mmCIF file of N, CA and C in Angstrom:
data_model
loop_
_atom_site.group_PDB
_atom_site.id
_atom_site.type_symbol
_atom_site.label_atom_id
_atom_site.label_comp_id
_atom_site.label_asym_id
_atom_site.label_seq_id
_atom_site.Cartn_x
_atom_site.Cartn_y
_atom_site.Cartn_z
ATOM 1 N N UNK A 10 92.022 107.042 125.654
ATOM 2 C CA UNK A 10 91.882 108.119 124.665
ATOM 3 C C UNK A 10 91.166 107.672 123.403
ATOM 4 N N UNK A 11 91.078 106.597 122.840
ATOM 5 C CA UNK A 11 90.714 106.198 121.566
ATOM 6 C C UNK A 11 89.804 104.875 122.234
ATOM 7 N N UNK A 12 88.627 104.460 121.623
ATOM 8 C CA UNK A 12 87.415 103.686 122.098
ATOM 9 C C UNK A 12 87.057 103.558 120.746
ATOM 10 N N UNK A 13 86.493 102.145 120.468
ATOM 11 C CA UNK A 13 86.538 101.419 119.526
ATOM 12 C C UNK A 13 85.275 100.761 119.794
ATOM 13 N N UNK A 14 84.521 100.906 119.080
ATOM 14 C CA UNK A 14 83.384 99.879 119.179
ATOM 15 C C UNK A 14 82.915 99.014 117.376
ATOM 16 N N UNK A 15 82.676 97.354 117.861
ATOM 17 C CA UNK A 15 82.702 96.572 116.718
ATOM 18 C C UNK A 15 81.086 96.749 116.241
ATOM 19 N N UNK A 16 80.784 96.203 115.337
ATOM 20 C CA UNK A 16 79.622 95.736 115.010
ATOM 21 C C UNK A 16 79.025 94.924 113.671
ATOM 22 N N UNK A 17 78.421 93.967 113.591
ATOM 23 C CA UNK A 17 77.796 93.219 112.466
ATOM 24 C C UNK A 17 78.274 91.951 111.936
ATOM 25 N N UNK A 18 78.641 91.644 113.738
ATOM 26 C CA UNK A 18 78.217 89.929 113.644
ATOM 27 C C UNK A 18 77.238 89.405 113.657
ATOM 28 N N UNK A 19 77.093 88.187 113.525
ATOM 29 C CA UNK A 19 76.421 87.483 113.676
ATOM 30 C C UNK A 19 76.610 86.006 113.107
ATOM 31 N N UNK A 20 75.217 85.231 112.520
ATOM 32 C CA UNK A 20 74.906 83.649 112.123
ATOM 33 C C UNK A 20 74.755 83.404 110.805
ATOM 34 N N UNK A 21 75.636 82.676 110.221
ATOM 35 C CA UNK A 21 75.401 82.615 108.800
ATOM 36 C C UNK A 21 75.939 81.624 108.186
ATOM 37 N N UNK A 22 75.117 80.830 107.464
ATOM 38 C CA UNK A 22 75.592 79.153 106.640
ATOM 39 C C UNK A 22 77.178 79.185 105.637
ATOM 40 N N UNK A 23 77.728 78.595 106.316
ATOM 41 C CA UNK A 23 79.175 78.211 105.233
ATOM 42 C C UNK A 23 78.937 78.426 104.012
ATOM 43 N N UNK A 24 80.176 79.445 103.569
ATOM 44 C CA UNK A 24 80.157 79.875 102.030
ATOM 45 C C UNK A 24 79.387 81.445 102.083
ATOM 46 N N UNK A 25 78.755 81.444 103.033
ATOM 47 C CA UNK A 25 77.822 83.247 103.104
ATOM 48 C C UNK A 25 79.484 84.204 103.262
ATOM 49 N N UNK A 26 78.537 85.659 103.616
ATOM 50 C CA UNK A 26 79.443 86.351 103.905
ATOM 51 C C UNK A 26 78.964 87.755 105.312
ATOM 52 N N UNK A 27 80.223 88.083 105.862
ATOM 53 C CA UNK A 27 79.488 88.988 107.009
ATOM 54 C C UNK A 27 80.578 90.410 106.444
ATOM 55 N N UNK A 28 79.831 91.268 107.059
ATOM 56 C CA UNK A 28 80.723 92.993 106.777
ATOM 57 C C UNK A 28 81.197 92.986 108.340
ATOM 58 N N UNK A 29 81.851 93.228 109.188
ATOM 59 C CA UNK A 29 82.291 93.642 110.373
ATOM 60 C C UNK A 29 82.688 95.481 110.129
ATOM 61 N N UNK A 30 82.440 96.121 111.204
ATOM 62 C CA UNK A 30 82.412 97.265 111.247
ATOM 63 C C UNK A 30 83.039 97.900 112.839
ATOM 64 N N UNK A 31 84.091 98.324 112.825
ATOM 65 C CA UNK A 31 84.609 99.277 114.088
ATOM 66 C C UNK A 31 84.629 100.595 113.746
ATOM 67 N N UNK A 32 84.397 101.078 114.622
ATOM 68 C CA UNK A 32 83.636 102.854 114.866
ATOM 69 C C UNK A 32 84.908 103.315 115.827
ATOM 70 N N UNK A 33 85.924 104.030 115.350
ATOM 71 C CA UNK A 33 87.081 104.714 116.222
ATOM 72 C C UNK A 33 86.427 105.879 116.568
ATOM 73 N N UNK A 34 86.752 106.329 117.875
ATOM 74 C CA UNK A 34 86.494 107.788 118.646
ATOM 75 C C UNK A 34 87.402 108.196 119.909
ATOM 76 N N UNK A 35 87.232 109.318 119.651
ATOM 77 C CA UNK A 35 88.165 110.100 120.192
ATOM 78 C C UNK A 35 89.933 110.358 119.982
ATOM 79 N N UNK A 36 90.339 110.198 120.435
ATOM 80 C CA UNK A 36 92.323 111.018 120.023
ATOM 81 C C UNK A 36 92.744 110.128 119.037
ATOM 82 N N UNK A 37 92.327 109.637 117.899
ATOM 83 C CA UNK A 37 92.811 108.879 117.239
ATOM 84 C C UNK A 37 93.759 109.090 115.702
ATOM 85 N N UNK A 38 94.335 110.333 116.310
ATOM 86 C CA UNK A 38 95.149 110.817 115.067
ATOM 87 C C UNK A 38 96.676 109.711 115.407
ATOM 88 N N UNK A 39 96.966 109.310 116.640
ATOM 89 C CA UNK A 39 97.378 107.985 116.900
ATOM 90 C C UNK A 39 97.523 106.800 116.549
ATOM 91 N N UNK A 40 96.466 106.540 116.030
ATOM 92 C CA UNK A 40 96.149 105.398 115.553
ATOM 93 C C UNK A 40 96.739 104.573 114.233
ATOM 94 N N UNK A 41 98.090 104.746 114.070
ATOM 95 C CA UNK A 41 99.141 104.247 112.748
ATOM 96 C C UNK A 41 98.273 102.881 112.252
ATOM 97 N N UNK A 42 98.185 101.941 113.028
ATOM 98 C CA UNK A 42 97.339 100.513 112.427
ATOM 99 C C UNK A 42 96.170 100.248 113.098
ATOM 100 N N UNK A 43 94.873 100.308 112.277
ATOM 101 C CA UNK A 43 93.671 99.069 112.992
ATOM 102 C C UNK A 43 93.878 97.630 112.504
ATOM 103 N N UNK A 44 93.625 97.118 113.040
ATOM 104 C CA UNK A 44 93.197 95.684 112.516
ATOM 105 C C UNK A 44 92.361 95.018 112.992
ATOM 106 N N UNK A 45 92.046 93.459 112.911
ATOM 107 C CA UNK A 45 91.365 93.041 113.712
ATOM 108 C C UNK A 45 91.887 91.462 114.468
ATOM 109 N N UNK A 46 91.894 90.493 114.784
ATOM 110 C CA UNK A 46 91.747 89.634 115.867
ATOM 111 C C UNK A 46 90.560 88.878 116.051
ATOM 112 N N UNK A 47 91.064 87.308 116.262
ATOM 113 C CA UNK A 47 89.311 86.806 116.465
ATOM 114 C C UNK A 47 90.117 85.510 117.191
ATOM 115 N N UNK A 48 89.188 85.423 118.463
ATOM 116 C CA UNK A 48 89.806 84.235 119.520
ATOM 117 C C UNK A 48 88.471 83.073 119.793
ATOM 118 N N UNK A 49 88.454 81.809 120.205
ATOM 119 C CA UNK A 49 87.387 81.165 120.360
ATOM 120 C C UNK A 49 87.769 80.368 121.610
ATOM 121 N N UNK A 50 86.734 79.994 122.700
ATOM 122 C CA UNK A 50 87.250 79.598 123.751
ATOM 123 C C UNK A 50 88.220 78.685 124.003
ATOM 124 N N UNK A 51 89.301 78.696 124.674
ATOM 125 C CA UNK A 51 90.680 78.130 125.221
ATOM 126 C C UNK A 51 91.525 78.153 123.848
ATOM 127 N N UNK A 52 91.555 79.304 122.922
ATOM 128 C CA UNK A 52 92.372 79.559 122.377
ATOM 129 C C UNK A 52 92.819 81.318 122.470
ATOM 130 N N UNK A 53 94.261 81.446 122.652
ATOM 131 C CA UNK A 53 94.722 82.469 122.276
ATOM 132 C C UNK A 53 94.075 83.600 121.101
ATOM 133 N N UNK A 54 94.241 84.824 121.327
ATOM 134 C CA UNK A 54 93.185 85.612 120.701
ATOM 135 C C UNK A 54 94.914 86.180 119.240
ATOM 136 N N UNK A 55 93.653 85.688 118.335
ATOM 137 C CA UNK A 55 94.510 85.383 117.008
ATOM 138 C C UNK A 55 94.793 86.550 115.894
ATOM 139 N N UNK A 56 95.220 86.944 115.265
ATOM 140 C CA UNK A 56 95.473 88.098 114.301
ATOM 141 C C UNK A 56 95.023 87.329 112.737
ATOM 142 N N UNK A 57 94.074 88.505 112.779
ATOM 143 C CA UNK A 57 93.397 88.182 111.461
ATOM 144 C C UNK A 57 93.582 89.369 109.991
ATOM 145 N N UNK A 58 93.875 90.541 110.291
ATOM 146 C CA UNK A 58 94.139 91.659 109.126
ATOM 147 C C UNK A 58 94.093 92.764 109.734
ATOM 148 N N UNK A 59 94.982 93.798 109.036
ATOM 149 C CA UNK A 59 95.719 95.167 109.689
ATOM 150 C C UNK A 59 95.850 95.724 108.325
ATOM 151 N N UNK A 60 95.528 96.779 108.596
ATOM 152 C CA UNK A 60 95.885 97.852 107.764
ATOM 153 C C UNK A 60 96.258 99.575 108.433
ATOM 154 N N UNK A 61 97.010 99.855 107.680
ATOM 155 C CA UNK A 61 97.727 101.470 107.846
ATOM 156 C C UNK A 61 96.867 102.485 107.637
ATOM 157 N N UNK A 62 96.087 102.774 108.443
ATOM 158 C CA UNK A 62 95.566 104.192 108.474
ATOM 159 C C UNK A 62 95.471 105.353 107.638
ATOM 160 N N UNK A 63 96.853 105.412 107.195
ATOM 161 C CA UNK A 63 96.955 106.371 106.386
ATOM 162 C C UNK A 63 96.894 106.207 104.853
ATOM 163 N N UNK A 64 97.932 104.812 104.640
ATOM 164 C CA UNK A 64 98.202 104.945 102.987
ATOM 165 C C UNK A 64 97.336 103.450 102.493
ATOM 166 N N UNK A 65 97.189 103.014 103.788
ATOM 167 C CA UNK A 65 95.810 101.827 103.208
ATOM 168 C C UNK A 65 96.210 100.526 102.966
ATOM 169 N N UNK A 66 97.825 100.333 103.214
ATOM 170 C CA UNK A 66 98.563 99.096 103.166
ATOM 171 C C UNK A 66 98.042 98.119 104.045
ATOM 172 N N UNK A 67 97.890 96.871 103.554
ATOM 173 C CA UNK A 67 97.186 95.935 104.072
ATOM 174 C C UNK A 67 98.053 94.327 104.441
ATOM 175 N N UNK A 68 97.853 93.861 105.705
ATOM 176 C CA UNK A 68 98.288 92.618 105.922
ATOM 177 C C UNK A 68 97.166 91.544 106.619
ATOM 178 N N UNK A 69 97.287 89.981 106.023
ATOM 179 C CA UNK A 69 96.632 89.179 105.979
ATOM 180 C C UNK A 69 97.052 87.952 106.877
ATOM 181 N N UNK A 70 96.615 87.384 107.719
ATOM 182 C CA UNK A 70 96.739 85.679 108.303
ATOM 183 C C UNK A 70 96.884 84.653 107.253
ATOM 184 N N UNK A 71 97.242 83.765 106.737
ATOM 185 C CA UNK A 71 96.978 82.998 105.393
ATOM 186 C C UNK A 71 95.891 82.104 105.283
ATOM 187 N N UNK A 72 95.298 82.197 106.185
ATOM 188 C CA UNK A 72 93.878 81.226 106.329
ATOM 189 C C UNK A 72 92.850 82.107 105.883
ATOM 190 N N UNK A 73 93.063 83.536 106.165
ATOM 191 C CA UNK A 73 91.824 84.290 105.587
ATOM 192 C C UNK A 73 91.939 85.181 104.230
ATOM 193 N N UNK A 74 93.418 84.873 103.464
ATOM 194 C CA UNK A 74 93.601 85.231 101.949
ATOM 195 C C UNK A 74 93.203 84.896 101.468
ATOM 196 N N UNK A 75 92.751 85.947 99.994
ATOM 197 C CA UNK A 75 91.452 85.756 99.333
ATOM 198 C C UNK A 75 90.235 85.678 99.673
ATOM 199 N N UNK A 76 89.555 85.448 101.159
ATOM 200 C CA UNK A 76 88.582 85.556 101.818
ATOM 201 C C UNK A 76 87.981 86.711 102.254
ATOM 202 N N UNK A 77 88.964 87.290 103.216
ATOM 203 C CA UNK A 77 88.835 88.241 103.808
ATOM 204 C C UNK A 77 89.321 89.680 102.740
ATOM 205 N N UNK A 78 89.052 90.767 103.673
ATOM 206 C CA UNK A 78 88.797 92.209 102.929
ATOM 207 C C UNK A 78 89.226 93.149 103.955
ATOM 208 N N UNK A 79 90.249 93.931 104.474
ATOM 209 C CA UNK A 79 89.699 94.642 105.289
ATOM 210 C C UNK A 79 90.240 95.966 104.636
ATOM 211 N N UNK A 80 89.049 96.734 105.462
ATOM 212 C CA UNK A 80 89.431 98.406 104.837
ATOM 213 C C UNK A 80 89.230 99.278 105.701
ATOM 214 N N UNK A 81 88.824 100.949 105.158
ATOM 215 C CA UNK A 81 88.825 101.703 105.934
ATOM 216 C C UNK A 81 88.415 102.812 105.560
ATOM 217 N N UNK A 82 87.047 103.682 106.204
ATOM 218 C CA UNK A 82 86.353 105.159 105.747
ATOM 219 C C UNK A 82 86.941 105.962 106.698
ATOM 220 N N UNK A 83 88.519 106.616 106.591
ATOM 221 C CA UNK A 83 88.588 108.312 106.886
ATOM 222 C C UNK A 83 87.664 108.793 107.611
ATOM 223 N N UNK A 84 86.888 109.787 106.799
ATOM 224 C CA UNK A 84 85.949 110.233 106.798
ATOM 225 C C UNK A 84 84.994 109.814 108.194
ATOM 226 N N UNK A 85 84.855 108.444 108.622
ATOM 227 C CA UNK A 85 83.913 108.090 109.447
ATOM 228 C C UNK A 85 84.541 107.363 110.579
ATOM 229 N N UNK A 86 86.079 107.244 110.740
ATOM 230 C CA UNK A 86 86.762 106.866 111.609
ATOM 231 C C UNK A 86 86.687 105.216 111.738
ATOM 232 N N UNK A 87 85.918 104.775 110.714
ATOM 233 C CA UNK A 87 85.658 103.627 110.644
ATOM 234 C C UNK A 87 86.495 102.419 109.575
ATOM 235 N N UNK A 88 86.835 101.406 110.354
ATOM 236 C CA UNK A 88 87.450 100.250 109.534
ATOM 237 C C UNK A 88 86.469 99.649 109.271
ATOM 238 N N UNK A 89 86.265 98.296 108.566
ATOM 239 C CA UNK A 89 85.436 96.874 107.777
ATOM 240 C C UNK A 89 86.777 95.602 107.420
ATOM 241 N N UNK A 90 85.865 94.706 107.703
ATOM 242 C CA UNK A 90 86.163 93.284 107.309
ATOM 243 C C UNK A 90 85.074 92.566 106.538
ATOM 244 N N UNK A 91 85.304 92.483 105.585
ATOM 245 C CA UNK A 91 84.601 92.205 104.619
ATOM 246 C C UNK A 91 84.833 90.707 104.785
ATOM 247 N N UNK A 92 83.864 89.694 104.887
ATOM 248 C CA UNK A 92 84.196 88.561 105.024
ATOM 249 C C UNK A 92 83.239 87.928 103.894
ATOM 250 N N UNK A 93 83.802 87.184 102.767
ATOM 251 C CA UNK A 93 83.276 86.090 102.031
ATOM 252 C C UNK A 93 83.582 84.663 102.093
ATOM 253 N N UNK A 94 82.977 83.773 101.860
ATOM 254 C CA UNK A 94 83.178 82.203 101.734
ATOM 255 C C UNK A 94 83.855 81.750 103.312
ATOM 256 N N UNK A 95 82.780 82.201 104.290
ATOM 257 C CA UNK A 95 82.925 82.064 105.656
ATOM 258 C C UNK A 95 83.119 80.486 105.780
ATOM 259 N N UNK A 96 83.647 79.916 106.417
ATOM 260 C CA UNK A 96 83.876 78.375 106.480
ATOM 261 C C UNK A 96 83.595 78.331 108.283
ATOM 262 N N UNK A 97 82.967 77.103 108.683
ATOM 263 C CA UNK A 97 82.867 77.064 109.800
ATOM 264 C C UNK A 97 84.013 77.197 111.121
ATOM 265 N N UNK A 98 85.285 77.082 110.955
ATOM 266 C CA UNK A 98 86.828 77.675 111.509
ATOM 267 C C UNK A 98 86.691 79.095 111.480
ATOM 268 N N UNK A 99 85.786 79.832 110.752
ATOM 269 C CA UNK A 99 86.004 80.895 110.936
ATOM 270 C C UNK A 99 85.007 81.672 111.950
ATOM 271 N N UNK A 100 84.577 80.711 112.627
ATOM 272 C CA UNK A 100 83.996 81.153 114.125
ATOM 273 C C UNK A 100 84.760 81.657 115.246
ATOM 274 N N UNK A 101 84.018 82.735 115.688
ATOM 275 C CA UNK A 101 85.226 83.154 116.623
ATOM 276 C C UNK A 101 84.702 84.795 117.257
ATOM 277 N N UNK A 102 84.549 85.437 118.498
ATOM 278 C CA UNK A 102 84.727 86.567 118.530
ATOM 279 C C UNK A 102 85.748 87.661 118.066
ATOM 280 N N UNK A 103 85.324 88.333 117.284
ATOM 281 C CA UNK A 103 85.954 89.101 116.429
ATOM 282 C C UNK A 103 86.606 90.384 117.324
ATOM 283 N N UNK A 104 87.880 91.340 117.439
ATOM 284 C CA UNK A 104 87.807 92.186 117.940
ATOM 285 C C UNK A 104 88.675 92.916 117.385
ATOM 286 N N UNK A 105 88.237 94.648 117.048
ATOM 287 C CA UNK A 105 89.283 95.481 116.362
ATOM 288 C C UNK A 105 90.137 95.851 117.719
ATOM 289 N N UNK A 106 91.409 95.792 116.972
ATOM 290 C CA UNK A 106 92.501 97.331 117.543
ATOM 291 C C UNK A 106 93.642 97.710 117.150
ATOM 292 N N UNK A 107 93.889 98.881 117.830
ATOM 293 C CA UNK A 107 94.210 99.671 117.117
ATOM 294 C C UNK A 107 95.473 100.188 118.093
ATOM 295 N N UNK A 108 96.456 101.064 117.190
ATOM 296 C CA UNK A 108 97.626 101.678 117.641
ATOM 297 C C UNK A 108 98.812 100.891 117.807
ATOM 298 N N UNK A 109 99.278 100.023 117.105
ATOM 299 C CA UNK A 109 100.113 99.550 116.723
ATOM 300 C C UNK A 109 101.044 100.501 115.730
ATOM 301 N N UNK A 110 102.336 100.651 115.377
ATOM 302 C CA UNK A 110 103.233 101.529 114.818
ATOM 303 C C UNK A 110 103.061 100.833 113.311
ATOM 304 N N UNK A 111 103.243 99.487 113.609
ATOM 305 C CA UNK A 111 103.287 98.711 112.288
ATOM 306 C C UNK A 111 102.292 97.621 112.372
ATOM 307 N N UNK A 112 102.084 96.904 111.455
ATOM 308 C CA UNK A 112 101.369 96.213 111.087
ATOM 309 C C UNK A 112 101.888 94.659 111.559
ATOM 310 N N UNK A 113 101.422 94.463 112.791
ATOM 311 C CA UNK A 113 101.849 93.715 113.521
ATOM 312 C C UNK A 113 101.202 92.572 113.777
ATOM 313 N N UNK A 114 101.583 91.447 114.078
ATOM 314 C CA UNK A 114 100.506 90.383 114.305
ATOM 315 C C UNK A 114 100.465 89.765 115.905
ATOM 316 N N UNK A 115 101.224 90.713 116.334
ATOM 317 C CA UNK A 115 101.170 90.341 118.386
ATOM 318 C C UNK A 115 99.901 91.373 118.936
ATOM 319 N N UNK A 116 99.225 90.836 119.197
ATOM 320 C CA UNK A 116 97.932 91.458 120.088
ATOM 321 C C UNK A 116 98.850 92.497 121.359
ATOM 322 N N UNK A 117 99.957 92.327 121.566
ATOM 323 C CA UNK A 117 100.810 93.447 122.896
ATOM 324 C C UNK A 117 100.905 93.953 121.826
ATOM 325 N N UNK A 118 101.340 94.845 120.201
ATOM 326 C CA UNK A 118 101.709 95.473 119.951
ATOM 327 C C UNK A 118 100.228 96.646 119.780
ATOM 328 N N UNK A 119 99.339 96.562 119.899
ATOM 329 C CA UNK A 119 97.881 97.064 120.153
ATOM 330 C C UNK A 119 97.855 97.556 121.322
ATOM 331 N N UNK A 120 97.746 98.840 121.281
ATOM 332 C CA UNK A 120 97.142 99.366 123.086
ATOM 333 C C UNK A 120 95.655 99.437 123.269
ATOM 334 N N UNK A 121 94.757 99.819 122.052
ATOM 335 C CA UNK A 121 93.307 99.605 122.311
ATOM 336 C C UNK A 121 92.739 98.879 121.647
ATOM 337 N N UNK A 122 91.644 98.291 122.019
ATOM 338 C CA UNK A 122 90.807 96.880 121.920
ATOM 339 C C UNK A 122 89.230 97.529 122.105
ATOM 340 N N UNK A 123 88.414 96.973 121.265
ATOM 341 C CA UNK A 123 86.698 96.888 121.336
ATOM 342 C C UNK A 123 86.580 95.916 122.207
ATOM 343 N N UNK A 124 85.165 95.928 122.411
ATOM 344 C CA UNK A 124 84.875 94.671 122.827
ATOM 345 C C UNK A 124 84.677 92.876 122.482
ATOM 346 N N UNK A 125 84.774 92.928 120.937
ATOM 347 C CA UNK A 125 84.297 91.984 119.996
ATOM 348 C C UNK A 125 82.793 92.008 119.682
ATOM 349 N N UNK A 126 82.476 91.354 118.578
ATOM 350 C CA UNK A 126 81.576 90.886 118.020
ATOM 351 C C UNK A 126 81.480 89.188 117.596
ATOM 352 N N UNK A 127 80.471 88.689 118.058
ATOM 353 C CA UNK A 127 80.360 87.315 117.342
ATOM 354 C C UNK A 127 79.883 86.873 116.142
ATOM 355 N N UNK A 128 81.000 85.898 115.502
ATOM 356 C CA UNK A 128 80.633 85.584 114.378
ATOM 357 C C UNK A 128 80.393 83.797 114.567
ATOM 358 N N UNK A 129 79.292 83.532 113.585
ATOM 359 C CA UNK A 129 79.162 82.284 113.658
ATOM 360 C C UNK A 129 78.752 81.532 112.349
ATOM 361 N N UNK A 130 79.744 80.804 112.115
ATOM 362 C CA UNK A 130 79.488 79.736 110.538
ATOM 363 C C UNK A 130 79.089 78.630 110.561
ATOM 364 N N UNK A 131 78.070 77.977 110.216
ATOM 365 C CA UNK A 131 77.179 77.368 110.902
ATOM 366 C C UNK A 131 77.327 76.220 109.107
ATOM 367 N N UNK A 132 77.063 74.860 109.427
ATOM 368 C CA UNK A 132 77.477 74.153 108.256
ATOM 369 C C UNK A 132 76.855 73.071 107.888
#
């Protein structure tokens, strides 16, 4: 019912910064939390920031406080991760989702998933 697509990864020197962008569609009056997630090969796919849909409450990983940003346009069904002072650890395919009740940091508490986007910090 709800399809998620990421966009605006990519390659960029330690200390830069990237915008990440998920595009929600369809039944997504559902959708209590987006967040996002970022896994890198033979590691578990990790929780990176969530926020509430509605009133805009926001939760953070502690590796990406003060770094990270994430938000959200209503209007365009769309979340952002605002990423500054990228450090090379912070490589990783990125992936939103969504429908979690609360602001959760278990990837099972998510029923839908994008595909990811790659990010790469290069040093």
């Amino acid at each position: 019912q709800v399809q998620l697509v990421e966009s605006g990864g990519g390659l960029v020197q330690a200390g830069g910064s990237l915008r990440l962008s998920c595009a929600a569609s369809g039944r997504t009056v559902n959708t209590f939390v987006m967040g996002w997630f970022r896994q890198t090969p033979g590691k578990e796919r990790e929780f990176v920031a969530a926020t509430h849909w509605i009133d805009g409450g926001t939760r953070y990983e502690d590796s990406v406080k003060g770094r990270f940003t994430i938000s959200r346009d209503n209007a365009k069904n769309t979340i952002y991760l605002q990423m500054n002072s990228l450090k090379p650890e912070d490589t990783a395919v990125y992936y939103c989702a969504a429908g979690s009740l609360t602001m959760a940091t278990m990837r099972s508490s998510y029923g839908f998933w994008g595909q990811g986007t790659q990010v790469t910090v290069s040093s």
